[in-house]
Amino acid sequence: MNADAPAPETGENRRPATDTHCPYCALQCGMALRPAPAEPGGLLVVERPGFPVNKGALCGKGRTAPDVLSSQVRLDRPLIRRASGELEPASWEEALDRVAEGLAATRSAWGPDAVGVFGGGGLTNEKAYTLGKFARLVLGTSQIDYNGRFCMSSAAAAGTGAFGVDRGLPFPLEDIPRTGCVILVGSNLAETMPPALRYFTELRAGGGTLIVIDPRRTRTAEQADLHLMPRPGTDLALALGMLHLVVAEGRTDDAYIADRTTGWEQARAAAMAHWPELVERITGVPLPQLRAAVRMFCDAEHAMVLTARGPEQQAKGTDTVSAWINLCLATGRPGRPLSGYGCLTGQGNGQGGREHGQKADQLPGYRMLADAAAREHVARVWGVDPETLPGPGRSAYELLDALGADGDRADRPDAVRALLLMASNPVVSAPRAAHVEERMRALDFLAVCDVVLSESARLADVVLPVTQWAEETGTMTNLEGRVILRRKAVEPPQGCRSDLWVMRELAARMGWEKGFPTDPEEIFEELRRASAGGKADYSGITYRRIVEEDGIFWPCPETSPDGLPGGGPDAPGGGTSGNGGNGGNGGPSGGHSPVPHPGTPRMFLDRFATPDGRARFLPVSHRPSAEEPDEEYPLLLTTGRVLAQYQSGAQTRRVDSLNDAAPGPFVQLHPRLAERLGAAEGDPLAVISRRGRAVAPARLSRGIRQDTVFMPFHWPGEGRANTLTNPALDPTSRMPEFKVCAVRLERA
């Protein structure tokens, strides 16, 4: 398919284009899809300039997204592993019977927690909601989590601790060009979310400044006014050092601290223990650069800190993000117009996917599973006794680590022996991936729902081919907290079924004839009721409103008082925007008639979502990474993405033009390090950690620290970067330490 060419206005293609959204990252760029006359069932991507997030701009992945709909690259019939050991075609009836029998037999023999469910951050809100409901009602298991745990869980934990709730960005992207300074920590937007880079370009064009913190000089760092290159794993010390300087130079906003926060004295004392010279030694960032960053940030009337996977994917990720939030609070930024802290969510529905039930400890509406009132509310919507709902389960990596019942696990009652895997590829994407692959092979039963035969699906006993983005309708929640509608544009292949249909059929086979509809709008109506009154309240959002208003920002209760005080949610300190994550009054007040709630583009303008309405400083101190270099492993490995591939590459590696642009893994290293190894550009290098060995060609660059090597994580096989990564977990978020581990290099 030619995804770049405009569609001719002749023949059958005179039908209007279908407005929808890109299937990849959390920008959820607006696009339109039009039939491709030369290819029956094919689609062309056309611009949708009216959508406010990307205004028509798309990256190469978005422009070529229809290529993955091709029958040549995707699954179009169920597969069952036969006695021969091979996956072979089967009917839907046989495949569903086999899955239901496998899950039910394991549950009967070993109990409900012997069955696990692992979801994905690309599932629509309706699918994520249904998957959580299916796990807790049909299977009765607590063992459900999803790959979004590997995305922004540290930022979520820190945001909840400080503000009472987290939403990736508590303000829309359109605020970024109008602020004065942005500190971008551990994000390479130019390659991971290219259409978002325009906001930072506009920021600088308008006189604002951009500070990028990254151990590599990425395409994003090249756009910065100031680039700090800390040693991987030292972002926490860097943030504390900046806060120390803010205090020492008298740049704190004392009135804001007194009026809108608690816990300052403890956080201040922790920061003052990180004097600038110490921070320089820990991070490798020269003190003049540290002082310059503080000056640029504090001199700006409005300023933001935005974090991404760099500081978050660490075993101290929650504390690291908390330190950056403390810097924002000390300078009076959060809850003020054009200022604050935000997290750049990565996966397409990483935000909504956990808000509505596929995270181990959460129920729909961002309710906590351990909360009795939350259980009561959701159980009432589901029509069950709250006592029947299981409690919190294992986090993502802990769940994967518990898979299988071979060897010394044969008689362990806590082993997860059967797994339903939906829209995820942990064989490539999980830390310590060789171990995870081994655990998946040891399962008694594995069922996978996916659109392609991924590396994980190849291990399954049953593979169910499901529909994908352009073949179905459903909502997503982007990095701004904007709930949008992806609409069906083309019929799926005859042999594919929706994940919603699959869950309904499995539920029926396991004794649940009702409660699992397949119409996404019907499910969304139930999700609205389940989320009502929760922190992520969607009860005022409807499909119609989403289309008419280019998405709705949560929290959005069902009703709001007529005549919102302060000029409505967009006014500084006004109305519902100030209600933290709790979203307005939810009903009539003062004699006004109830009207639809407008949604909350900007949060915290009046108060934070804490019991007293104040933000909380959380005192944190620097500590080493879980694994520091030593004589045997003297270097640091950090991982990330490249422009032309996405996540585990299961979809993008099937697009020829993307493979031409990024054909395989590589090891980026400094020329001086290569010289010490006697390696030249393109030479195969072995990167070795305590967990395994990966081999890929050398790519020399002066834009990386000499003590650091970088590998992208999109590929399986001998170049699989996650063979090397460390599964050490953050004690709060349970985020693995993807971003730093000790390695050595050898010529392969």
XYZ file of C-alpha atoms in Angstrom:
748
model
C 0.000 0.000 0.000
C 1.083 3.555 -0.692
C 0.234 5.242 2.602
C 1.576 8.626 1.521
C -0.343 9.181 -1.706
C -3.657 11.082 -1.612
C -6.654 8.980 -2.499
C -8.189 9.711 -5.927
C -11.620 11.312 -5.825
C -13.140 8.893 -8.341
C -15.125 5.679 -8.368
C -15.878 3.974 -5.083
C -13.371 6.236 -3.339
C -15.837 9.110 -3.397
C -17.108 7.747 -0.090
C -16.099 10.085 2.748
C -13.038 9.201 4.771
C -13.472 7.735 8.245
C -12.035 9.903 11.018
C -10.068 7.778 13.454
C -6.707 7.604 15.263
C -3.271 6.060 14.845
C -2.829 2.598 16.452
C 0.570 3.295 17.996
C 1.772 5.710 20.698
C -0.099 7.694 23.346
C -0.380 10.810 21.196
C -3.220 8.960 19.440
C -2.798 11.237 16.435
C -5.929 11.988 14.498
C -6.021 10.559 10.987
C -8.599 9.707 8.361
C -8.842 6.474 6.403
C -10.120 6.196 2.855
C -10.598 3.057 0.725
C -7.743 2.237 -1.634
C -9.335 1.691 -5.064
C -6.519 -0.504 -6.359
C -6.705 -2.915 -3.436
C -10.075 -4.334 -2.280
C -10.362 -3.890 1.459
C -7.235 -1.736 1.515
C -6.959 1.685 3.091
C -5.039 4.875 2.547
C -4.123 7.273 5.331
C -5.144 10.855 4.670
C -4.632 13.932 6.786
C -7.050 15.043 9.469
C -5.826 18.584 10.153
C -8.715 19.456 12.438
C -7.703 17.143 15.288
C -5.945 19.340 17.869
C -3.202 16.966 19.032
C -1.275 16.456 15.776
C -3.089 18.845 13.385
C -2.581 16.508 10.452
C 1.044 15.569 11.117
C 1.916 11.856 11.215
C 5.149 9.929 11.599
C 6.184 7.092 9.311
C 4.603 4.502 11.563
C 1.238 6.246 11.426
C 1.357 6.743 7.663
C 2.100 3.056 7.083
C -0.266 1.689 9.753
C -2.683 0.178 7.163
C 0.097 -2.135 5.973
C -0.405 -4.282 9.085
C -4.029 -4.868 8.037
C -2.773 -6.827 5.049
C -3.651 -10.518 4.946
C -0.040 -11.190 4.035
C 1.272 -10.220 7.467
C -1.527 -10.935 9.931
C -3.337 -13.911 11.374
C -6.663 -14.803 9.784
C -7.592 -18.130 11.388
C -7.218 -19.809 14.795
C -4.216 -22.050 15.391
C -3.960 -25.044 17.737
C -0.825 -26.916 18.717
C -1.402 -30.481 17.581
C 0.241 -33.726 18.661
C 2.982 -33.045 16.124
C 4.034 -30.063 18.200
C 3.173 -27.632 15.412
C 0.593 -24.862 15.349
C -2.020 -25.791 12.767
C -5.268 -24.160 11.564
C -8.466 -24.924 13.445
C -12.075 -23.806 13.566
C -13.172 -21.119 15.983
C -15.412 -23.611 17.758
C -12.560 -26.020 18.399
C -10.138 -23.275 19.392
C -12.516 -21.655 21.885
C -13.439 -25.010 23.381
C -9.746 -25.768 23.824
C -9.072 -22.441 25.559
C -12.064 -22.742 27.883
C -11.105 -26.307 28.766
C -7.474 -25.390 29.408
C -8.337 -22.481 31.704
C -11.125 -24.348 33.503
C -9.058 -27.492 34.066
C -6.211 -25.507 35.602
C -8.580 -23.572 37.833
C -10.310 -26.760 38.948
C -7.073 -28.556 39.759
C -5.065 -25.745 41.327
C -7.456 -22.926 42.182
C -8.314 -19.661 40.423
C -4.943 -17.991 41.051
C -3.233 -20.727 39.044
C -4.721 -18.963 35.998
C -3.142 -15.679 34.931
C -4.153 -12.899 32.545
C -1.659 -10.551 30.922
C -3.003 -7.623 28.903
C -1.658 -4.796 26.800
C -1.462 -1.026 26.765
C -2.808 -0.999 23.221
C -6.230 -2.393 24.154
C -9.167 -0.008 23.952
C -10.824 1.096 27.175
C -13.701 -1.243 26.424
C -11.383 -4.226 26.007
C -9.289 -3.367 29.077
C -12.455 -3.011 31.134
C -13.863 -6.305 29.880
C -10.570 -8.130 30.377
C -10.420 -7.047 34.019
C -14.038 -8.071 34.510
C -13.431 -11.418 32.781
C -10.405 -12.173 34.970
C -12.127 -11.327 38.253
C -15.590 -12.751 37.554
C -15.237 -15.608 35.071
C -11.813 -16.850 36.146
C -11.981 -15.553 39.716
C -8.260 -14.832 39.603
C -6.252 -12.045 41.193
C -3.406 -12.738 38.756
C -3.920 -10.025 36.162
C -1.591 -7.253 35.074
C -0.472 -5.695 31.810
C 2.538 -4.383 29.948
C 1.572 -0.812 30.806
C 3.238 -1.564 34.153
C 6.462 -1.241 32.145
C 5.403 2.184 30.835
C 4.483 4.873 33.373
C 3.824 3.083 36.664
C 6.589 4.963 38.498
C 5.197 8.311 37.385
C 1.712 7.150 38.350
C 2.859 6.205 41.849
C 4.735 9.469 42.324
C 1.886 11.564 40.931
C -0.637 9.847 43.152
C 1.606 10.348 46.164
C 2.050 14.055 45.484
C -1.252 15.115 43.937
C -3.705 12.396 45.000
C -4.197 11.170 41.435
C -2.132 10.867 38.308
C -3.005 11.691 34.747
C -0.119 11.605 32.289
C -0.366 15.301 31.491
C -2.652 17.302 33.797
C -2.818 19.932 31.056
C -3.207 19.722 27.260
C -0.236 19.662 24.923
C -1.281 23.058 23.588
C -0.003 24.629 26.833
C 3.613 23.638 26.131
C 4.442 26.340 23.532
C 2.975 28.983 25.856
C 5.110 28.168 28.876
C 8.531 29.687 29.455
C 10.792 26.691 30.121
C 10.455 22.928 29.844
C 12.774 20.378 31.443
C 12.402 17.172 29.434
C 13.809 14.232 31.406
C 14.644 10.960 29.657
C 12.526 11.421 26.537
C 13.523 11.280 22.883
C 10.315 12.686 21.418
C 11.849 13.217 18.001
C 11.940 9.442 17.551
C 9.224 8.171 19.883
C 6.468 10.764 19.250
C 7.634 12.880 16.297
C 4.430 14.927 15.841
C 4.769 16.136 19.451
C 8.118 17.770 18.731
C 6.306 20.667 17.052
C 5.129 21.871 20.482
C 8.717 22.220 21.652
C 9.792 23.850 18.403
C 6.995 26.384 18.880
C 8.101 26.877 22.493
C 11.589 27.910 21.406
C 10.311 29.974 18.483
C 8.243 31.955 20.978
C 11.224 32.697 23.212
C 10.905 29.770 25.629
C 13.749 27.444 26.546
C 14.103 23.670 26.395
C 16.373 21.677 28.696
C 16.870 18.006 27.765
C 18.302 15.498 30.230
C 19.567 12.329 28.566
C 22.843 10.346 28.613
C 22.752 10.426 24.794
C 22.700 13.353 22.399
C 19.503 12.274 20.671
C 17.618 14.023 17.911
C 15.550 15.620 20.661
C 18.609 16.769 22.603
C 19.890 18.458 19.445
C 16.873 20.784 19.642
C 17.600 21.851 23.225
C 18.966 25.119 24.554
C 20.759 23.076 27.223
C 21.540 19.349 27.192
C 22.603 17.624 30.412
C 24.152 14.144 30.026
C 23.985 12.400 33.408
C 25.320 8.942 34.052
C 22.419 6.455 33.666
C 20.666 5.845 36.966
C 21.529 9.220 38.513
C 18.477 11.297 37.540
C 17.388 11.256 41.189
C 20.609 12.878 42.357
C 20.358 15.439 39.546
C 16.856 16.531 40.590
C 17.924 16.746 44.243
C 20.972 18.811 43.302
C 18.795 21.259 41.383
C 16.416 21.571 44.332
C 19.404 22.181 46.624
C 20.453 25.080 44.414
C 16.900 26.446 44.300
C 16.897 26.586 48.101
C 20.464 27.902 48.417
C 19.791 30.678 45.899
C 16.520 31.719 47.546
C 14.372 30.780 44.556
C 11.609 28.883 46.389
C 8.013 30.136 46.162
C 7.361 30.370 49.892
C 3.790 31.641 49.605
C 2.806 28.757 47.331
C 4.538 26.240 49.611
C 2.635 27.589 52.625
C -0.752 27.810 50.897
C -0.840 24.694 48.711
C 1.547 22.023 50.027
C 2.559 19.924 53.018
C 5.801 18.146 53.938
C 8.217 20.811 52.706
C 10.625 20.775 55.640
C 11.378 17.054 55.322
C 11.836 17.295 51.536
C 13.997 20.373 51.939
C 16.262 18.615 54.451
C 16.665 15.638 52.098
C 17.610 17.907 49.204
C 20.119 19.892 51.225
C 22.087 16.690 51.828
C 22.826 16.645 48.065
C 25.196 19.554 47.674
C 26.175 20.537 44.124
C 29.741 19.180 44.148
C 28.484 15.791 45.351
C 25.834 15.753 42.631
C 28.460 16.629 40.026
C 30.530 13.608 41.115
C 27.513 11.269 41.094
C 25.989 12.381 37.802
C 28.957 13.594 35.785
C 27.028 16.794 34.963
C 29.335 19.827 35.343
C 28.288 22.239 38.074
C 28.031 25.251 35.688
C 25.461 23.315 33.639
C 23.532 22.431 36.788
C 23.428 26.097 37.799
C 22.391 27.127 34.287
C 19.484 24.683 34.330
C 18.242 26.071 37.650
C 18.551 29.621 36.387
C 16.618 28.916 33.176
C 13.879 27.046 35.023
C 13.448 29.590 37.833
C 13.738 32.709 35.689
C 10.754 31.649 33.588
C 7.383 32.946 34.762
C 5.825 29.634 33.726
C 7.704 26.332 33.593
C 7.153 22.575 33.345
C 8.996 19.340 34.044
C 8.054 16.408 31.807
C 9.410 12.921 32.523
C 9.392 9.778 30.415
C 10.843 6.296 30.558
C 14.424 7.398 31.265
C 13.916 8.327 34.925
C 10.854 6.119 35.377
C 12.152 2.702 34.285
C 14.443 2.353 37.259
C 14.284 0.453 40.534
C 14.070 3.891 42.160
C 11.790 5.371 39.515
C 9.053 6.472 41.914
C 11.532 8.375 44.096
C 13.154 9.874 41.006
C 9.879 11.241 39.684
C 8.990 12.432 43.200
C 12.230 14.441 43.246
C 11.283 16.193 40.001
C 7.803 16.869 41.368
C 9.392 18.341 44.505
C 11.385 20.715 42.294
C 8.137 21.816 40.650
C 6.329 22.249 43.967
C 9.174 24.198 45.564
C 9.046 26.690 42.681
C 5.244 26.948 42.717
C 4.472 25.309 39.380
C 1.768 22.582 39.705
C -1.830 23.753 39.626
C -0.950 27.050 37.978
C -1.686 27.943 34.344
C 0.985 26.956 31.807
C 3.089 25.281 34.503
C 3.436 22.005 36.358
C 4.631 18.433 36.169
C 3.590 15.835 33.598
C 4.477 12.353 32.380
C 4.742 11.541 28.675
C 2.849 8.257 28.521
C 4.281 5.879 25.923
C 1.783 3.205 24.900
C -1.360 4.011 22.956
C -3.713 3.374 25.875
C -1.230 3.109 28.707
C -3.355 5.633 30.614
C -6.839 4.194 30.081
C -5.619 0.611 30.171
C -4.866 0.752 33.858
C -7.652 3.143 34.819
C -10.310 0.577 34.053
C -9.186 -2.714 35.440
C -6.314 -4.633 33.893
C -3.795 -3.482 36.488
C -3.259 -5.885 39.397
C -4.481 -3.518 42.109
C -7.094 -1.371 40.360
C -10.771 -1.483 39.457
C -12.545 0.713 36.884
C -12.475 4.445 37.512
C -8.993 4.289 39.024
C -10.502 2.716 42.125
C -8.221 0.642 44.302
C -9.050 -3.030 44.620
C -8.209 -3.101 48.312
C -10.740 -0.348 49.081
C -14.021 -1.761 50.428
C -16.146 1.087 49.066
C -14.559 0.729 45.631
C -15.270 -3.007 45.595
C -18.859 -2.355 46.653
C -19.431 0.181 43.881
C -18.000 -1.927 41.060
C -19.588 -5.142 42.334
C -22.974 -3.404 42.285
C -22.467 -2.434 38.630
C -21.430 -6.000 37.826
C -24.291 -7.511 39.813
C -22.136 -9.627 42.115
C -21.284 -9.850 45.801
C -18.182 -7.725 46.519
C -16.846 -10.574 48.662
C -16.492 -12.653 45.502
C -13.998 -10.234 43.940
C -10.385 -11.379 44.392
C -7.840 -9.070 45.995
C -4.775 -7.456 44.423
C -2.461 -9.746 42.478
C 1.138 -9.762 41.303
C 2.655 -6.980 39.239
C 3.608 -7.610 35.617
C 7.141 -8.974 35.990
C 6.275 -10.869 39.171
C 3.391 -12.491 37.317
C 5.630 -13.498 34.413
C 8.267 -14.789 36.814
C 5.635 -16.974 38.526
C 4.649 -18.750 35.288
C 5.165 -22.453 34.788
C 5.101 -25.504 36.992
C 8.139 -27.489 35.943
C 11.133 -28.626 37.980
C 11.142 -27.361 41.550
C 7.862 -25.548 40.919
C 5.930 -28.735 40.199
C 4.079 -28.789 43.516
C 4.063 -25.065 44.296
C 0.482 -23.895 44.886
C 1.359 -20.287 43.993
C 2.623 -21.058 40.489
C 0.639 -19.616 37.572
C 0.080 -22.663 35.355
C -2.180 -21.294 32.616
C -2.073 -17.874 30.975
C -4.371 -15.861 28.736
C -2.166 -13.349 26.925
C -3.787 -10.497 25.042
C -2.067 -7.834 22.903
C 1.406 -8.188 24.403
C 4.708 -9.774 23.430
C 6.705 -10.295 26.660
C 9.190 -12.650 25.001
C 10.693 -9.488 23.476
C 9.484 -6.695 25.761
C 9.945 -8.033 29.304
C 13.162 -7.622 31.304
C 15.364 -10.691 31.638
C 13.546 -11.866 28.532
C 15.269 -15.239 28.167
C 14.026 -16.178 31.628
C 10.505 -14.970 30.810
C 10.547 -17.032 27.608
C 11.634 -20.055 29.628
C 8.780 -19.527 32.108
C 6.238 -19.206 29.291
C 7.454 -22.449 27.735
C 6.926 -24.152 31.109
C 3.220 -23.290 31.296
C 0.667 -26.074 31.316
C -1.473 -24.013 28.956
C -0.997 -20.756 27.026
C -3.637 -18.981 24.938
C -2.756 -15.848 22.961
C -5.034 -13.291 21.301
C -3.143 -11.210 18.761
C -3.245 -9.778 15.261
C 0.111 -11.272 14.217
C 2.067 -14.391 15.099
C 4.393 -12.682 17.554
C 7.326 -14.355 19.259
C 5.118 -14.950 22.294
C 2.236 -16.302 20.202
C 4.604 -18.878 18.692
C 4.801 -20.507 22.136
C 1.033 -20.842 22.554
C -1.181 -23.891 22.696
C -3.945 -21.860 21.032
C -3.643 -18.628 19.043
C -6.806 -16.611 18.412
C -6.669 -14.072 15.536
C -8.370 -10.843 16.545
C -9.404 -7.644 14.855
C -7.317 -4.505 15.073
C -7.602 -0.737 15.144
C -9.237 0.055 11.776
C -11.516 -2.988 11.936
C -13.325 -2.085 15.146
C -14.604 0.836 17.191
C -13.531 1.742 20.713
C -12.197 4.493 22.939
C -8.618 5.249 23.939
C -7.225 7.737 26.461
C -4.211 9.657 25.236
C -1.303 11.097 27.202
C -3.293 14.279 27.968
C -6.163 12.340 29.561
C -8.229 13.063 26.432
C -10.690 10.229 25.741
C -10.967 9.751 21.968
C -12.853 7.401 19.646
C -11.132 5.105 17.157
C -13.738 4.193 14.553
C -14.126 1.195 12.325
C -13.167 1.895 8.713
C -12.990 -1.539 7.079
C -14.337 -5.046 7.575
C -11.906 -7.524 9.146
C -10.851 -10.745 7.422
C -13.511 -13.426 7.599
C -11.515 -15.532 10.046
C -10.876 -12.787 12.628
C -13.011 -11.906 15.633
C -13.008 -9.065 18.139
C -11.375 -9.602 21.529
C -14.777 -8.652 22.981
C -16.429 -11.486 21.064
C -13.704 -13.882 22.224
C -14.265 -12.971 25.868
C -18.027 -13.334 25.516
C -17.668 -16.785 23.964
C -15.161 -17.938 26.596
C -17.345 -16.564 29.392
C -20.354 -18.451 28.044
C -18.378 -21.688 27.905
C -17.324 -21.139 31.511
C -20.808 -20.504 32.888
C -21.372 -16.774 32.339
C -24.128 -16.446 29.748
C -24.687 -12.749 30.490
C -22.600 -9.732 31.367
C -20.165 -9.762 28.439
C -21.650 -7.871 25.496
C -19.715 -7.351 22.285
C -20.965 -3.902 21.290
C -18.253 -1.446 22.381
C -20.670 1.421 22.990
C -22.788 -0.772 25.261
C -19.649 -1.697 27.194
C -18.619 1.948 27.414
C -22.015 2.782 28.925
C -21.320 0.210 31.652
C -17.779 1.557 32.076
C -19.290 5.008 32.641
C -21.355 3.653 35.535
C -18.442 1.699 36.978
C -16.152 4.751 36.880
C -18.726 7.208 38.265
C -17.409 8.926 41.370
C -13.927 7.490 40.953
C -10.766 9.472 40.392
C -10.915 8.684 36.673
C -14.594 9.510 36.302
C -15.843 8.938 32.732
C -19.559 9.039 33.575
C -20.169 12.263 31.650
C -18.414 11.054 28.494
C -20.373 9.592 25.576
C -19.418 8.474 22.082
C -21.443 11.378 20.678
C -19.648 13.967 22.791
C -16.229 12.557 21.946
C -16.902 12.975 18.230
C -18.460 16.426 18.566
C -15.766 17.832 20.875
C -12.575 16.156 19.544
C -12.295 14.124 22.732
C -13.190 14.754 26.370
C -10.686 15.151 29.206
C -11.330 13.150 32.349
C -12.398 13.574 35.099
C -15.820 14.224 33.603
C -18.751 13.441 35.911
C -22.176 13.093 34.384
C -23.436 16.546 35.346
C -22.079 19.892 36.439
C -23.757 22.959 37.933
C -24.987 25.433 35.348
C -22.852 28.559 35.286
C -19.483 27.241 36.366
C -17.651 29.580 38.747
C -14.503 31.264 37.558
C -15.394 30.953 33.889
C -15.232 27.185 33.632
C -12.432 24.627 33.565
C -10.090 26.614 31.353
C -10.034 29.650 33.607
C -7.128 29.992 36.039
C -8.225 28.466 39.317
C -11.678 27.995 37.861
C -14.445 25.550 38.562
C -14.053 21.886 37.874
C -10.440 22.076 36.785
C -9.511 22.697 40.379
C -11.171 19.572 41.683
C -8.087 17.414 41.339
C -8.986 13.996 40.047
C -12.469 14.083 41.504
C -14.060 16.151 38.814
C -16.580 18.691 39.962
C -19.694 18.618 42.061
C -21.468 15.948 40.086
C -24.944 17.469 40.405
C -27.154 20.507 40.832
C -26.076 23.214 43.240
C -27.324 26.616 44.298
C -30.507 26.407 42.230
C -28.754 25.834 38.914
C -30.019 23.217 36.487
C -27.646 20.302 35.839
C -25.790 20.500 32.542
C -23.190 18.192 31.000
C -19.803 18.466 32.641
C -17.269 20.025 30.242
C -14.417 17.712 31.167
C -11.168 18.790 32.794
C -8.395 19.868 30.407
C -6.419 21.434 33.267
C -6.307 19.843 36.683
C -5.500 21.137 40.177
C -6.157 24.831 39.507
C -8.135 25.199 42.746
C -7.005 22.229 44.802
C -5.231 18.903 44.523
C -6.982 15.541 44.784
C -5.737 14.899 48.313
C -8.017 14.889 51.375
C -6.899 18.393 52.408
C -6.538 19.700 48.855
C -2.799 20.279 49.265
C 0.018 18.714 47.273
C 2.453 16.590 49.262
C 6.218 16.867 49.164
C 7.717 13.380 49.476
C 11.244 13.381 50.953
C 13.606 11.228 48.863
C 17.353 10.618 48.752
C 19.655 9.326 46.058
C 20.742 5.701 46.145
C 22.769 3.627 43.679
C 21.167 1.631 40.924
C 20.323 -1.979 41.666
C 23.376 -3.013 39.661
C 26.475 -0.814 39.498
C 29.497 -1.409 37.215
C 32.385 -3.441 38.571
C 35.571 -5.022 37.272
C 33.727 -7.805 35.448
C 30.940 -5.589 34.048
C 32.496 -2.112 33.789
C 29.947 -0.358 31.546
C 26.327 0.750 31.774
C 23.649 -0.331 29.307
C 20.583 1.771 28.652
C 17.795 0.865 26.217
C 15.181 2.665 24.174
C 13.405 3.055 20.864
C 14.183 4.148 17.321
C 12.051 6.215 14.981
C 10.865 3.514 12.578
C 9.944 0.762 15.063
C 7.475 0.510 17.933
C 7.639 -1.410 21.229
C 8.429 -5.125 20.636
C 8.200 -4.574 16.866
C 5.526 -7.234 16.451
C 3.629 -4.977 14.045
C 6.187 -2.520 12.690
C 8.691 -5.259 11.804
C 6.114 -6.427 9.263
C 6.175 -3.141 7.301
C 8.794 -3.115 4.545
C 9.444 0.631 4.528
C 9.952 0.678 8.305
C 12.339 -2.261 8.111
C 14.270 -0.496 5.379
C 14.681 2.480 7.720
C 15.532 0.380 10.807
C 16.436 -3.153 9.740
C 17.825 -4.494 13.001
C 19.384 -3.956 16.405
C 22.657 -2.180 17.025
C 25.005 -1.230 19.845
C 25.665 2.493 20.103
C 28.976 3.366 21.772
C 31.493 6.198 21.884
C 34.413 6.028 19.386
C 36.950 6.061 22.220
C 35.320 3.030 23.800
C 35.291 1.324 20.400
C 38.973 2.144 19.973
C 39.785 0.459 23.274
C 37.951 -2.641 22.046
C 39.546 -2.515 18.615
C 36.068 -2.298 17.068
C 34.982 -0.349 13.997
C 31.605 0.793 12.688
C 29.472 -2.248 11.835
C 31.585 -4.813 13.660
C 29.510 -7.361 15.582
C 29.731 -6.740 19.314
C 28.613 -8.961 22.151
C 26.972 -7.139 25.057
C 27.051 -9.339 28.147
C 25.241 -8.867 31.450
C 24.655 -11.184 34.394
C 21.500 -12.391 32.646
C 22.714 -13.173 29.165
C 24.364 -12.130 25.940
C 23.159 -10.109 22.937
C 25.023 -9.533 19.668
C 24.519 -6.615 17.279
C 26.585 -4.364 14.981
C 28.496 -1.446 16.439
C 27.232 2.052 15.755
C 29.763 4.698 16.738
C 28.621 8.078 18.026
C 30.179 10.945 19.943
C 26.704 11.679 21.256
C 26.858 9.093 24.021
C 28.812 8.951 27.263
C 32.012 6.904 27.175
C 30.862 4.777 30.118
C 27.516 3.925 28.485
C 26.228 1.790 25.630
C 22.742 1.896 24.132
C 20.599 -0.773 22.449
C 17.064 -0.481 21.013
C 14.694 -3.194 22.236
C 12.454 -3.881 19.208
C 14.008 -7.142 17.988
C 14.034 -10.797 19.072
C 16.835 -13.276 18.532
C 20.485 -12.750 19.310
C 20.074 -8.954 19.249
C 17.314 -8.970 21.885
C 18.259 -6.128 24.246
C 15.937 -7.340 26.985
C 17.953 -10.514 27.335
C 20.322 -8.235 29.250
C 18.043 -5.970 31.287
C 17.633 -6.187 35.026
C 14.246 -7.154 36.541
C 15.057 -5.419 39.844
C 11.765 -3.776 40.852
C 10.857 -0.381 42.245
C 9.422 -1.099 45.720
C 6.363 1.082 45.115
C 5.526 0.939 41.407
C 7.010 -2.529 40.736
C 8.654 -1.084 37.634
C 11.670 -3.095 36.406
C 15.032 -1.380 35.932
C 15.085 -1.368 32.129
C 17.163 1.784 31.849
C 20.380 0.793 33.605
C 22.358 -2.392 34.152
C 26.038 -3.367 34.245
C 27.509 -4.946 31.110
C 30.769 -5.643 29.333
C 31.543 -5.574 25.628
C 33.407 -8.133 23.565
C 34.067 -8.413 19.869
C 31.833 -11.180 18.585
